[in-house]
PDB file of C-alpha atoms in Angstrom:
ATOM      1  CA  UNK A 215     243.028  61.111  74.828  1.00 94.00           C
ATOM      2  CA  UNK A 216     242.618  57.922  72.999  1.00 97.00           C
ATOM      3  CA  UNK A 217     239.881  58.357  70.113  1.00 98.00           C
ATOM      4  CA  UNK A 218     237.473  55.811  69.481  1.00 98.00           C
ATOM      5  CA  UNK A 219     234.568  55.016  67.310  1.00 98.00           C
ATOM      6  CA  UNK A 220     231.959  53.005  67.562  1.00 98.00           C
ATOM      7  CA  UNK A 221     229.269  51.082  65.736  1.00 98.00           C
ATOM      8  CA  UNK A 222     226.264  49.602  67.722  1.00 98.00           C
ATOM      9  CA  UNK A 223     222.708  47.962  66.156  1.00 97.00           C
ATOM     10  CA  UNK A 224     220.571  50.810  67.858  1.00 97.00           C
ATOM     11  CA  UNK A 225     220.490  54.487  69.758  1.00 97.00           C
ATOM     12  CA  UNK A 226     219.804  52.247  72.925  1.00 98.00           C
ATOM     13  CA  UNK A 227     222.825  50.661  72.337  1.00 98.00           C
ATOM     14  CA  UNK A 228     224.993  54.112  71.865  1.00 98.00           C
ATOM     15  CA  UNK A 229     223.741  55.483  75.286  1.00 98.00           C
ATOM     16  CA  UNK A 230     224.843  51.826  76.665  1.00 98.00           C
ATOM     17  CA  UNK A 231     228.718  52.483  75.639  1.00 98.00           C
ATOM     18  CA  UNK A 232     228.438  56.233  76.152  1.00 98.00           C
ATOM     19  CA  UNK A 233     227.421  55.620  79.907  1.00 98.00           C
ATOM     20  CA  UNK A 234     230.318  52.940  79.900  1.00 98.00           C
ATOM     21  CA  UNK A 235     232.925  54.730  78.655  1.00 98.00           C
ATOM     22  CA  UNK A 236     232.125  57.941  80.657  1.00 97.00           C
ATOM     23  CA  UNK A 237     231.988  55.567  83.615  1.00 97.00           C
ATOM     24  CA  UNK A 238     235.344  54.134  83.037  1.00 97.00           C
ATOM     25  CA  UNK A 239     237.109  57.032  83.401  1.00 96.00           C
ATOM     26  CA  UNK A 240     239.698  56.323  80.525  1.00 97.00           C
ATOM     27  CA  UNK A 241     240.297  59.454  78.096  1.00 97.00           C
ATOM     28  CA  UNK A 242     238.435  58.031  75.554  1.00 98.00           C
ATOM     29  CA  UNK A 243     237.533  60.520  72.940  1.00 98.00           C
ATOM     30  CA  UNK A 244     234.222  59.216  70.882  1.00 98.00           C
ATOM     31  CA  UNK A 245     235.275  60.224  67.342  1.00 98.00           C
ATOM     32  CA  UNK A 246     232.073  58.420  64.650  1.00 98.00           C
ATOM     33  CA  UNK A 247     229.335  56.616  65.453  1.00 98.00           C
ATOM     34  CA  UNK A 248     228.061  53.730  62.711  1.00 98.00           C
ATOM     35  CA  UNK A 249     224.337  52.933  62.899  1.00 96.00           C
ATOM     36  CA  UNK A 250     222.294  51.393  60.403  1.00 91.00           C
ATOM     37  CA  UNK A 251     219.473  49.075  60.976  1.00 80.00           C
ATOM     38  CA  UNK A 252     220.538  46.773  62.944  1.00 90.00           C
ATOM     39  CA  UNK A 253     222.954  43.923  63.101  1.00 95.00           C
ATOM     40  CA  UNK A 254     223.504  43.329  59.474  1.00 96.00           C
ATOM     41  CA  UNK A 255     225.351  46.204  58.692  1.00 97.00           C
ATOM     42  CA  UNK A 256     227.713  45.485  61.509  1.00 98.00           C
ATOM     43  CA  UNK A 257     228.092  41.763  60.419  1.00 97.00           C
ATOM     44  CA  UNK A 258     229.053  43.229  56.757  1.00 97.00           C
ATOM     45  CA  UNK A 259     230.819  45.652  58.120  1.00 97.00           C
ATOM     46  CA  UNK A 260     233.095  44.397  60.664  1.00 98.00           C
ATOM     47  CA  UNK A 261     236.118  43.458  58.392  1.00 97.00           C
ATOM     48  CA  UNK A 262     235.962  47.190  57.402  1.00 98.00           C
ATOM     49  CA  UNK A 263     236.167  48.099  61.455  1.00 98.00           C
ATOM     50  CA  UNK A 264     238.952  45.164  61.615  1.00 98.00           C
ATOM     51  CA  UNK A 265     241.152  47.280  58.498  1.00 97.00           C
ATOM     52  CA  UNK A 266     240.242  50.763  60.201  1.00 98.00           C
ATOM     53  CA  UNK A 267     241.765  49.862  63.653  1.00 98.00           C
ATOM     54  CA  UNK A 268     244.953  50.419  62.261  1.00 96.00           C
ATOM     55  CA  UNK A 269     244.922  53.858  62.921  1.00 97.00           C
ATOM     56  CA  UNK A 270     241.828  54.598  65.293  1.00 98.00           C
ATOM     57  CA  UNK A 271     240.335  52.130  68.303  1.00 98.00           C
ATOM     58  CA  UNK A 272     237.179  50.941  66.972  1.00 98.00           C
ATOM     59  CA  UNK A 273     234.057  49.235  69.535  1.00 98.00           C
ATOM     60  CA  UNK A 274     231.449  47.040  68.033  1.00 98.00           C
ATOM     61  CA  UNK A 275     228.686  46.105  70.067  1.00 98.00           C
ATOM     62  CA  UNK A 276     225.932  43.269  68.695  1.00 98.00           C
ATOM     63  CA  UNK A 277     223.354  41.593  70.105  1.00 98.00           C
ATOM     64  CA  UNK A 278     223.559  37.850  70.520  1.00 98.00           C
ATOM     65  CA  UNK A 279     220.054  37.802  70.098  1.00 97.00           C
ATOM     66  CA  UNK A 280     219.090  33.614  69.056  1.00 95.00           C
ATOM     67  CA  UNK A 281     222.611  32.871  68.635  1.00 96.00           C
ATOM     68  CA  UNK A 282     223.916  30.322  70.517  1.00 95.00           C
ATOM     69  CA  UNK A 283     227.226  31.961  72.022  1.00 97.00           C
ATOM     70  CA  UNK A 284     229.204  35.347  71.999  1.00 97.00           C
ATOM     71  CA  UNK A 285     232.362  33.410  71.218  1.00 97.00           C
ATOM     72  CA  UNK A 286     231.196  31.919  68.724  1.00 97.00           C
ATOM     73  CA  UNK A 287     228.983  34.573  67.156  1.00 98.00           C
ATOM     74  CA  UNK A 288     232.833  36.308  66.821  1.00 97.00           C
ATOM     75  CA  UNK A 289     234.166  33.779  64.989  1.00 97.00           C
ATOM     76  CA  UNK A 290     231.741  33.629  62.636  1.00 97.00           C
ATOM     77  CA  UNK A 291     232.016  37.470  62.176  1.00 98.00           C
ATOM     78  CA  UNK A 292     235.611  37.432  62.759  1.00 97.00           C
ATOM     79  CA  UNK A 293     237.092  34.203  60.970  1.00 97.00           C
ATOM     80  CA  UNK A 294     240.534  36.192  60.441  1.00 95.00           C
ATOM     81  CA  UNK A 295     242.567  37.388  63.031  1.00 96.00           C
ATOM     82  CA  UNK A 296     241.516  40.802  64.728  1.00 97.00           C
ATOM     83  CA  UNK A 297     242.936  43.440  65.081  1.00 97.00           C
ATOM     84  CA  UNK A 298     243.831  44.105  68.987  1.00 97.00           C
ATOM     85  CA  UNK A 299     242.288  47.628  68.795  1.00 98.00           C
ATOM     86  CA  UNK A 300     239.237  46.500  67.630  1.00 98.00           C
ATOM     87  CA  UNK A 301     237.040  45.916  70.608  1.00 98.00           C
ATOM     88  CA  UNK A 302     234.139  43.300  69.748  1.00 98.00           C
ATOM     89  CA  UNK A 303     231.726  42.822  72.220  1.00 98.00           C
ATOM     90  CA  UNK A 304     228.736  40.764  72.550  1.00 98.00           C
ATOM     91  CA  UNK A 305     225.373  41.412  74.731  1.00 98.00           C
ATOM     92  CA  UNK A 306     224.005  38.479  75.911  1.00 98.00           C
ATOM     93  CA  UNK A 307     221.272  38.170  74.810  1.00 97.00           C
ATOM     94  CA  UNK A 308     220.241  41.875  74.453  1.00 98.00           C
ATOM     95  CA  UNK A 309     221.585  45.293  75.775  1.00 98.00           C
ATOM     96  CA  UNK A 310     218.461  45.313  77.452  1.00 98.00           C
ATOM     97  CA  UNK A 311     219.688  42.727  79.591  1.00 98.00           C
ATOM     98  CA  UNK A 312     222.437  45.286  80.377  1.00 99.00           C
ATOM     99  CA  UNK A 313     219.615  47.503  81.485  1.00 98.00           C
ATOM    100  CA  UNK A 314     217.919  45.324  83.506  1.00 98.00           C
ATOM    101  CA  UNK A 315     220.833  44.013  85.229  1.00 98.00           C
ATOM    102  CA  UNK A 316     220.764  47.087  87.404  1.00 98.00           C
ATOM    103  CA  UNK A 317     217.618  45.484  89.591  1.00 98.00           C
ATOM    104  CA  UNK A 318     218.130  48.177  92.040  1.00 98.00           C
ATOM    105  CA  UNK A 319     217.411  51.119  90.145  1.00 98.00           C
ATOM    106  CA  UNK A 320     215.413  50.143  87.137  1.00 98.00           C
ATOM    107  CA  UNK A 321     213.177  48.596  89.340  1.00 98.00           C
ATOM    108  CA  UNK A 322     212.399  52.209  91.068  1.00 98.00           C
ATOM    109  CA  UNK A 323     212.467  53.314  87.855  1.00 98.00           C
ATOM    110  CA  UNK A 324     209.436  51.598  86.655  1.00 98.00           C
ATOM    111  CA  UNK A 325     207.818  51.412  90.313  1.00 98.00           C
ATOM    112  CA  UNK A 326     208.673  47.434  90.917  1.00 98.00           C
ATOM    113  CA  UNK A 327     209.409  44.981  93.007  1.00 98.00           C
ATOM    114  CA  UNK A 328     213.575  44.040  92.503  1.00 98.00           C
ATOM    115  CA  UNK A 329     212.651  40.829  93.120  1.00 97.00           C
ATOM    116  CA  UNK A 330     210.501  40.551  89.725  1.00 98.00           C
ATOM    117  CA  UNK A 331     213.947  41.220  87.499  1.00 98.00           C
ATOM    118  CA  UNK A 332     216.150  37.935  87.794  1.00 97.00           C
ATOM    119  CA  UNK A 333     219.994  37.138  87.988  1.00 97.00           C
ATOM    120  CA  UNK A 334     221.878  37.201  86.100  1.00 98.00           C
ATOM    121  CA  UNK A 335     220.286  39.475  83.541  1.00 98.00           C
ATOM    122  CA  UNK A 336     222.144  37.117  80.985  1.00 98.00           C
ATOM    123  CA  UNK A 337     219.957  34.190  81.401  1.00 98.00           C
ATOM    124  CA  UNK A 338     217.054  36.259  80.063  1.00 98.00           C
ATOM    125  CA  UNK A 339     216.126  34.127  77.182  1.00 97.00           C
ATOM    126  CA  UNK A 340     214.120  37.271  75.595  1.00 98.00           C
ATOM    127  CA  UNK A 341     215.345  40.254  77.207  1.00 98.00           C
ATOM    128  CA  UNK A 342     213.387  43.062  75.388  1.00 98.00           C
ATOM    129  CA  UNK A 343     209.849  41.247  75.633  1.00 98.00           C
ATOM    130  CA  UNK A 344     210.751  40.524  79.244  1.00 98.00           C
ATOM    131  CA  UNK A 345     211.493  44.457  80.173  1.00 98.00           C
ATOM    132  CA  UNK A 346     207.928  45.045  77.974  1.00 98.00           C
ATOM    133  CA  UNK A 347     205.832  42.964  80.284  1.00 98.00           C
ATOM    134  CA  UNK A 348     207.666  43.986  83.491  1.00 98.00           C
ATOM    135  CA  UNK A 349     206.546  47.940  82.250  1.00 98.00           C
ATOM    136  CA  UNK A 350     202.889  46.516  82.047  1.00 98.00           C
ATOM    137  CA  UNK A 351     202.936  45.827  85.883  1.00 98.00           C
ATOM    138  CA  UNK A 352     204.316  49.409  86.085  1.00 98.00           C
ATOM    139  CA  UNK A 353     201.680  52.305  87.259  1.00 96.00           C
ATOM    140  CA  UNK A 354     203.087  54.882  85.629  1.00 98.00           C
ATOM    141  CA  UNK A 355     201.300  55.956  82.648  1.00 98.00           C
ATOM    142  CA  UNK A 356     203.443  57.380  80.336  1.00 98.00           C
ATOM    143  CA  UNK A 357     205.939  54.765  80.971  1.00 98.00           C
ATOM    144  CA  UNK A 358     202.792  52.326  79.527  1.00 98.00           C
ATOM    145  CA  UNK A 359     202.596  54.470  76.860  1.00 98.00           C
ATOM    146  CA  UNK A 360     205.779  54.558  75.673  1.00 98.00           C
ATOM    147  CA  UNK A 361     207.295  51.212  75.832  1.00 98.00           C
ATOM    148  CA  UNK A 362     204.431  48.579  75.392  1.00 98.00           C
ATOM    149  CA  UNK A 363     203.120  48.168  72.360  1.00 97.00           C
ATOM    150  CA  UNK A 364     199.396  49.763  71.736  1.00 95.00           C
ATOM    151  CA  UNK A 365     196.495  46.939  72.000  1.00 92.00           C
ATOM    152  CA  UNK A 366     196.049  45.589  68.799  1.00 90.00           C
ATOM    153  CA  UNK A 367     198.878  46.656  66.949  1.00 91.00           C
ATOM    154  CA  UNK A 368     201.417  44.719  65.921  1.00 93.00           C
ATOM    155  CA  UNK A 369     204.506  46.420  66.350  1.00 95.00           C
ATOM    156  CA  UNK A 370     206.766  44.429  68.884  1.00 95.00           C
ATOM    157  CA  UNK A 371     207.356  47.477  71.017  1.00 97.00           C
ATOM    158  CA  UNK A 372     205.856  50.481  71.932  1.00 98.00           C
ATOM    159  CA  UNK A 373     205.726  53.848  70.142  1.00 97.00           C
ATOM    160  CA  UNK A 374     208.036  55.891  71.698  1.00 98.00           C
ATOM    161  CA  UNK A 375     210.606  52.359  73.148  1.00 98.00           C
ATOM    162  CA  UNK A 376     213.724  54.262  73.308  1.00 98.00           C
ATOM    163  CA  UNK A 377     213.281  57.479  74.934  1.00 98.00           C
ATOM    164  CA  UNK A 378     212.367  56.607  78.583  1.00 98.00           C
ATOM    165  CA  UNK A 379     215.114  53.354  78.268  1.00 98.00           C
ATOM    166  CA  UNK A 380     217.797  56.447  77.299  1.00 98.00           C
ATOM    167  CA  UNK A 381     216.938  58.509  79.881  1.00 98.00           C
ATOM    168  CA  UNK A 382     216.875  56.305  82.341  1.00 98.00           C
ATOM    169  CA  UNK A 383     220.642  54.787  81.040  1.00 98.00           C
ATOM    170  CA  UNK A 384     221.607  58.527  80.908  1.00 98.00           C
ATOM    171  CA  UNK A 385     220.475  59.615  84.526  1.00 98.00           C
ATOM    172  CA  UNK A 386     219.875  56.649  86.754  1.00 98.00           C
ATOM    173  CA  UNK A 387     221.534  53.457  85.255  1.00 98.00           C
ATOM    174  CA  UNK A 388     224.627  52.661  87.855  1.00 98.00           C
ATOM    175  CA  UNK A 389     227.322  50.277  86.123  1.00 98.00           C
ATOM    176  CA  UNK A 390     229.243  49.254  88.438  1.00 98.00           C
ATOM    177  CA  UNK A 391     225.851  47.425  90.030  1.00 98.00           C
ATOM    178  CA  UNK A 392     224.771  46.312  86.774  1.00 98.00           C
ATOM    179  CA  UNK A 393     228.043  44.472  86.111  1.00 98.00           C
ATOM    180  CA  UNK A 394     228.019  42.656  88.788  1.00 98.00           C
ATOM    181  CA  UNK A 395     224.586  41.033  87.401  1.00 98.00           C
ATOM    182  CA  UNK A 396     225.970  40.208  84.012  1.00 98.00           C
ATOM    183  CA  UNK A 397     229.336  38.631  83.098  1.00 98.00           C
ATOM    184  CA  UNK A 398     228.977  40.020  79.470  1.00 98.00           C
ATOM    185  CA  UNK A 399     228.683  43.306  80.455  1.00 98.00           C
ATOM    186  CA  UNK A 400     231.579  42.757  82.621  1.00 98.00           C
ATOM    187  CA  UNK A 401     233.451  41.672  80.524  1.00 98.00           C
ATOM    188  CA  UNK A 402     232.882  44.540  78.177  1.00 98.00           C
ATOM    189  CA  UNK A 403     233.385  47.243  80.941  1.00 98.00           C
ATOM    190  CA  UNK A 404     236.473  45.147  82.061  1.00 98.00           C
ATOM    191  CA  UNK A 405     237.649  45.331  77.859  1.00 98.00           C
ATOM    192  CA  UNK A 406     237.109  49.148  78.342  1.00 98.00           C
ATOM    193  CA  UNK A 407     238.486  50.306  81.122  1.00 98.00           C
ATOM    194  CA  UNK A 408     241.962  48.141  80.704  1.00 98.00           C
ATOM    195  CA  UNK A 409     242.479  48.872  76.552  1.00 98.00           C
ATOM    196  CA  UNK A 410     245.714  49.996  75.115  1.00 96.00           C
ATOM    197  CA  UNK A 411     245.931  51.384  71.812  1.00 97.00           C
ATOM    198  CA  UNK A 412     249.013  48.965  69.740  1.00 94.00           C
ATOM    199  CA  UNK A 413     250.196  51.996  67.799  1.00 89.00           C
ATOM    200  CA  UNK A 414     251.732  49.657  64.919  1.00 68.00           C
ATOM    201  CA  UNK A 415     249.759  48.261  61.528  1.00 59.00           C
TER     202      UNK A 415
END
């Protein structure tokens, strides 16, 4: 078993790298999860992850969001050397895009056409607001419900976002065809499935 942690901006984000790492087929044993509130933490955080790979693999996953690339989003969190079992990955621009990048099955999922969800998921400039109004063309209710945001209010997504995204990650999202529609999630499952813990400090 190799035992892991991981810290992530969101509970979208944990069933992401859950459904990765199950997928990959490595031992990895998920020891603590760190969650709070986003990205900030993890940005003030991340030299703390860097120190704690020492003795247990740690895998950061961030949003790059506005930013304008993952490399470089690193080295601005990362401007000392990191450690190599500290696994930093970037979602370009959104995990969501991660989601969507399985056109085959999310686009059953919300009742679709595949041809509506573009590739590669990475050149999404906004991928959450994107996956918001593809679910408005959906005609499933609850769906509606959950993820859009209720007329007139301004919350940027919908009351009950995460729940339908996690269940669909959980039961129906396939990696290996998502991957294939976004290089930074390929590169992350590619970081996964091939990482050796350096047993030295």
């Amino acid at each position: 078993m190799i035992p892991i942690n991981l810290a992530f901006e969101d509970i979208l984000s944990e069933s992401v790298l859950k459904k990765i790492i199950f997928h990959s087929g490595i031992p990895y044993k998920v020891c603590n999860c760190y969650i709070k509130d986003g990205f900030g933490y993890l940005k003030k955080t991340i030299k703390g992850f860097n120190n704690g790979a020492k003795a247990i693999a740690y895998l950061v996953l961030t949003d790059l969001d506005n930013g304008e690339c993952a490399p470089g989003l690193i080295a601005e969190w990362l401007p000392y050397p990191r450690h190599p079992n500290l696994l930093f990955r970037v979602a370009v621009r959104e995990v969501e895009a991660w989601i969507l990048a399985d056109r085959v099955n999310f686009s059953k999922f919300l009742g679709i056409k595949e041809d509506l969800i573009p590739t590669p998921a990475d050149n999404i400039s906004d991928p959450k607001q994107f996956l918001i109004e593809l679910t408005k063309r959906s005609r499933k209710r609850s769906l509606k419900d959950d993820i859009v945001p209720r007329k007139g209010s301004t919350a940027k997504q919908g009351p009950n976002y995460n729940e339908p995204l996690i269940n669909f990650v959980n039961s129906f999202w396939d990696v290996e065809l998502a991957r294939h529609n976004s290089p930074s999630l390929e590169g992350t499952v590619r970081a996964i499935e091939t990482f050796e813990f350096h047993n030295y400090r």
